[in-house]
């Protein structure tokens, strides 16, 4: 350092000490940060090594698998010919290979299953939202009548959303047989848990003034909830329920994998038993359905919230 | 108009007010309109319960009781081959970890390609985004089923399924994070004459890294859940053990495994929250 130290004239060298203390402290901090980074890196590498070893994710297996993946995607592509694309059925009721009719031979079966899937999602969302609505008041810390009601309803909601839907569906299929009812019940239980938590959080953020007002005129607990809390939280509840509906459409389109109804059952069947254009046909319909439902639901949500002037 | 005290309000006055301000009073029609959505919902649920044959649940009560008893009464616990169970759980964790890691690496590339402020060519951006939309639109369970067909049963299919569906979702979140950054820092780096790569390294990365890390950790958590159920379609991990033993009617073992999985998921939730807070601080936590 070439510049003059303003502290040079002062007896003792306290400022010089301050500089060196600062430098020493900085070096220490850097060393400790470097140490932590090395520890984190090592932990990461250990996790990576263990994961690769446990799941047998070796380069040669991947190299063997990759061509097969592309091969598979090649086999499920439809064989369409432009000149035959819109060819109808021949007089004896056969579809011409290479036409859309041939590709989507079972179109009306698929459509009926998609309709069932959507109905399943609507019913499950309504049932789940009803349970969530009832439980969200005792599960909100500021509204619960006493602490053990709060504790019980919170734990109940946690269990409902902790178990994956598809496992619940497996159990229900065993109990009540193959069919959409098992799927509806499984999704409804999961929805109750997930929405219940969100609803309870909304309730916890609600203003306590209307509730106090109803307490002042001698309202019961149920009246406090109905007239003090519900009008405040209803728009938020609606918006969360619509979001959940979108998730449930996805869920009900795959819950058929274990036999619980909907398009998933057909999807599972075509993927497991065939390796041809039927797989692509069903997949396209599922993706289209999910996308369209998402768009509609978004419009409804935004429209409703806009009307309520609720951000 | 004078303000009458409450006790002095007569029926005639109320009737007069009703006539003068019809909007302030409830009419049967308006009451109906308020309750109509609820009534419709109830009618719909009852109808759909009939359509879905709700009665079957009531008919099945003896099977329900039998199943519940089998879940709770644990027999021959010494023959349960715990090794297999815990290897399955380890496999599930490994699948989630590798899938998230690969998804993050892929999303780092795809996220920049899909961000409006980094990718100058609209056509490339649109193509990348549409591909990501398709990857995201198909559930990871469907991907699992497809990859089981392509590469065979086992965790490799599971890792690929998690990777593909994560690539779709994480890339979208990453590209949004990139689009939402503060321009000033980028312009500062550009002003020093840095190359395009240098701008990304010193202008973008420091701003988006906390968001990236937090999202990826969050996905690690949710992928642990996905990985447990991917085994149901044969893509490795604990799900495969659950479905095998369920089909073999070893319900007590299923209950034990599911209990273990629930504990694991709660533990991962807690741990991932801790790591997130440690790695990026409170303010970036979603």
Tab-separated table of C-alpha atoms in Angstrom, chain A residues 36-37 40 44 47-48 50-52 54-57 61-62 65-66 68-69 72-73 76 112 115-116 118-120 122-123 126-127 158 161-164 166-167 170-181 184-185 250-251 253-254 257-258 267-268 271-275 279 283 286-287 290, chain B residues 41 44-45 48-49 51-58 60 63-68 71 87 90-95 97-98 101-102 133-134 136-139 141-143 145-147 149-156 159-160 225 228-229 232-233 242-243 246-247 249 251 258 261-262 265-266 278:
chain	number	residue	atom	x	y	z
A	36	UNK	CA	-19.272	-25.446	3.881
A	37	UNK	CA	-19.289	-25.459	0.103
A	40	UNK	CA	-22.217	-29.579	0.559
A	44	UNK	CA	-24.134	-34.083	-3.054
A	47	UNK	CA	-25.985	-38.839	-2.725
A	48	UNK	CA	-25.337	-38.988	-6.457
A	50	UNK	CA	-25.486	-43.859	-3.904
A	51	UNK	CA	-28.432	-43.064	-6.175
A	52	UNK	CA	-26.620	-44.232	-9.299
A	54	UNK	CA	-28.991	-48.192	-6.001
A	55	UNK	CA	-31.052	-47.533	-9.099
A	56	UNK	CA	-28.446	-49.186	-11.396
A	57	UNK	CA	-28.447	-46.060	-13.523
A	61	UNK	CA	-27.865	-49.329	-19.537
A	62	UNK	CA	-28.929	-45.866	-20.572
A	65	UNK	CA	-32.254	-48.048	-23.405
A	66	UNK	CA	-32.190	-44.809	-25.407
A	68	UNK	CA	-35.308	-48.505	-27.671
A	69	UNK	CA	-37.146	-45.407	-26.442
A	72	UNK	CA	-40.930	-47.269	-29.255
A	73	UNK	CA	-42.011	-43.737	-30.082
A	76	UNK	CA	-46.786	-45.574	-31.736
A	112	UNK	CA	-67.486	-41.797	-23.530
A	115	UNK	CA	-66.872	-37.835	-20.403
A	116	UNK	CA	-66.825	-40.274	-17.471
A	118	UNK	CA	-64.698	-35.375	-16.345
A	119	UNK	CA	-67.792	-36.396	-14.377
A	120	UNK	CA	-65.550	-38.229	-11.915
A	122	UNK	CA	-66.507	-32.877	-10.916
A	123	UNK	CA	-68.131	-35.222	-8.397
A	126	UNK	CA	-67.652	-31.275	-5.072
A	127	UNK	CA	-67.567	-34.024	-2.440
A	158	UNK	CA	-53.084	-34.419	7.004
A	161	UNK	CA	-53.740	-35.721	1.800
A	162	UNK	CA	-50.739	-37.791	2.905
A	163	UNK	CA	-51.785	-41.018	1.201
A	164	UNK	CA	-51.401	-40.882	-2.594
A	166	UNK	CA	-53.698	-44.052	-6.491
A	167	UNK	CA	-53.015	-46.110	-3.358
A	170	UNK	CA	-56.196	-49.514	-5.116
A	171	UNK	CA	-57.787	-50.152	-1.731
A	172	UNK	CA	-61.227	-48.975	-2.897
A	173	UNK	CA	-61.048	-51.122	-6.030
A	174	UNK	CA	-60.439	-54.111	-3.795
A	175	UNK	CA	-63.318	-53.183	-1.508
A	176	UNK	CA	-66.048	-52.172	-3.967
A	177	UNK	CA	-64.825	-53.613	-7.238
A	178	UNK	CA	-63.565	-52.186	-10.518
A	179	UNK	CA	-65.342	-49.036	-11.658
A	180	UNK	CA	-65.405	-45.247	-11.415
A	181	UNK	CA	-66.851	-45.155	-7.881
A	184	UNK	CA	-64.270	-40.853	-7.224
A	185	UNK	CA	-63.927	-41.799	-3.548
A	250	UNK	CA	-55.476	-34.990	-14.387
A	251	UNK	CA	-55.795	-37.355	-11.450
A	253	UNK	CA	-57.441	-39.490	-16.147
A	254	UNK	CA	-54.740	-41.716	-14.639
A	257	UNK	CA	-54.444	-47.522	-14.041
A	258	UNK	CA	-55.510	-49.523	-10.992
A	267	UNK	CA	-54.830	-45.826	-21.527
A	268	UNK	CA	-53.341	-48.545	-19.334
A	271	UNK	CA	-50.071	-49.038	-23.517
A	272	UNK	CA	-49.684	-52.434	-21.840
A	273	UNK	CA	-51.042	-54.645	-24.613
A	274	UNK	CA	-50.368	-52.825	-27.864
A	275	UNK	CA	-47.473	-50.974	-29.327
A	279	UNK	CA	-51.426	-45.466	-27.763
A	283	UNK	CA	-52.613	-39.925	-25.372
A	286	UNK	CA	-56.020	-37.068	-22.825
A	287	UNK	CA	-53.647	-34.145	-23.362
A	290	UNK	CA	-56.617	-31.685	-19.823
B	41	UNK	CA	-74.547	-28.984	-6.896
B	44	UNK	CA	-75.726	-33.144	-9.393
B	45	UNK	CA	-73.876	-35.034	-6.641
B	48	UNK	CA	-73.783	-38.769	-10.108
B	49	UNK	CA	-73.733	-40.960	-7.015
B	51	UNK	CA	-74.686	-42.961	-11.902
B	52	UNK	CA	-71.522	-44.238	-10.199
B	53	UNK	CA	-73.560	-46.844	-8.273
B	54	UNK	CA	-72.871	-45.520	-4.801
B	55	UNK	CA	-74.842	-48.413	-3.297
B	56	UNK	CA	-71.918	-50.717	-3.987
B	57	UNK	CA	-70.027	-49.081	-1.157
B	58	UNK	CA	-72.766	-50.071	1.277
B	60	UNK	CA	-69.247	-54.055	0.363
B	63	UNK	CA	-65.149	-56.683	2.690
B	64	UNK	CA	-64.339	-53.234	4.052
B	65	UNK	CA	-64.295	-54.605	7.589
B	66	UNK	CA	-62.198	-57.603	6.558
B	67	UNK	CA	-59.683	-55.410	4.786
B	68	UNK	CA	-59.466	-52.984	7.694
B	71	UNK	CA	-54.500	-53.843	7.729
B	87	UNK	CA	-34.085	-51.511	-0.626
B	90	UNK	CA	-33.836	-46.511	-1.029
B	91	UNK	CA	-34.586	-47.082	-4.708
B	92	UNK	CA	-37.498	-44.652	-4.513
B	93	UNK	CA	-35.254	-41.970	-3.030
B	94	UNK	CA	-32.573	-42.645	-5.634
B	95	UNK	CA	-35.116	-42.363	-8.444
B	97	UNK	CA	-32.876	-37.693	-6.695
B	98	UNK	CA	-31.594	-38.722	-10.120
B	101	UNK	CA	-31.071	-33.804	-10.993
B	102	UNK	CA	-31.428	-34.719	-14.671
B	133	UNK	CA	-46.279	-28.118	-22.824
B	134	UNK	CA	-46.684	-31.653	-24.156
B	136	UNK	CA	-45.976	-31.349	-18.879
B	137	UNK	CA	-49.449	-32.283	-20.083
B	138	UNK	CA	-48.822	-36.010	-19.796
B	139	UNK	CA	-48.773	-37.281	-16.219
B	141	UNK	CA	-47.448	-42.080	-14.303
B	142	UNK	CA	-48.232	-42.258	-18.025
B	143	UNK	CA	-44.593	-41.537	-18.811
B	145	UNK	CA	-45.952	-46.745	-18.230
B	146	UNK	CA	-44.510	-45.696	-21.604
B	147	UNK	CA	-40.900	-46.027	-20.411
B	149	UNK	CA	-42.679	-50.527	-22.297
B	150	UNK	CA	-39.589	-48.951	-23.848
B	151	UNK	CA	-36.773	-49.930	-21.442
B	152	UNK	CA	-38.352	-52.660	-19.288
B	153	UNK	CA	-39.399	-52.924	-15.641
B	154	UNK	CA	-37.231	-51.264	-13.039
B	155	UNK	CA	-35.980	-47.948	-11.691
B	156	UNK	CA	-34.493	-46.788	-14.999
B	159	UNK	CA	-35.924	-42.076	-13.406
B	160	UNK	CA	-36.745	-41.305	-17.032
B	225	UNK	CA	-44.186	-38.747	-3.660
B	228	UNK	CA	-43.522	-43.989	-4.507
B	229	UNK	CA	-46.466	-44.430	-6.863
B	232	UNK	CA	-47.508	-49.215	-9.426
B	233	UNK	CA	-46.965	-49.252	-13.193
B	242	UNK	CA	-46.690	-52.294	-2.407
B	243	UNK	CA	-48.578	-53.545	-5.445
B	246	UNK	CA	-51.305	-56.121	-2.319
B	247	UNK	CA	-51.933	-58.579	-5.153
B	249	UNK	CA	-53.156	-60.311	-0.347
B	251	UNK	CA	-52.449	-56.557	3.521
B	258	UNK	CA	-47.392	-47.487	3.498
B	261	UNK	CA	-43.603	-44.350	3.171
B	262	UNK	CA	-45.710	-41.771	5.033
B	265	UNK	CA	-42.486	-38.356	3.097
B	266	UNK	CA	-42.940	-36.325	6.279
B	278	UNK	CA	-30.031	-23.055	4.657
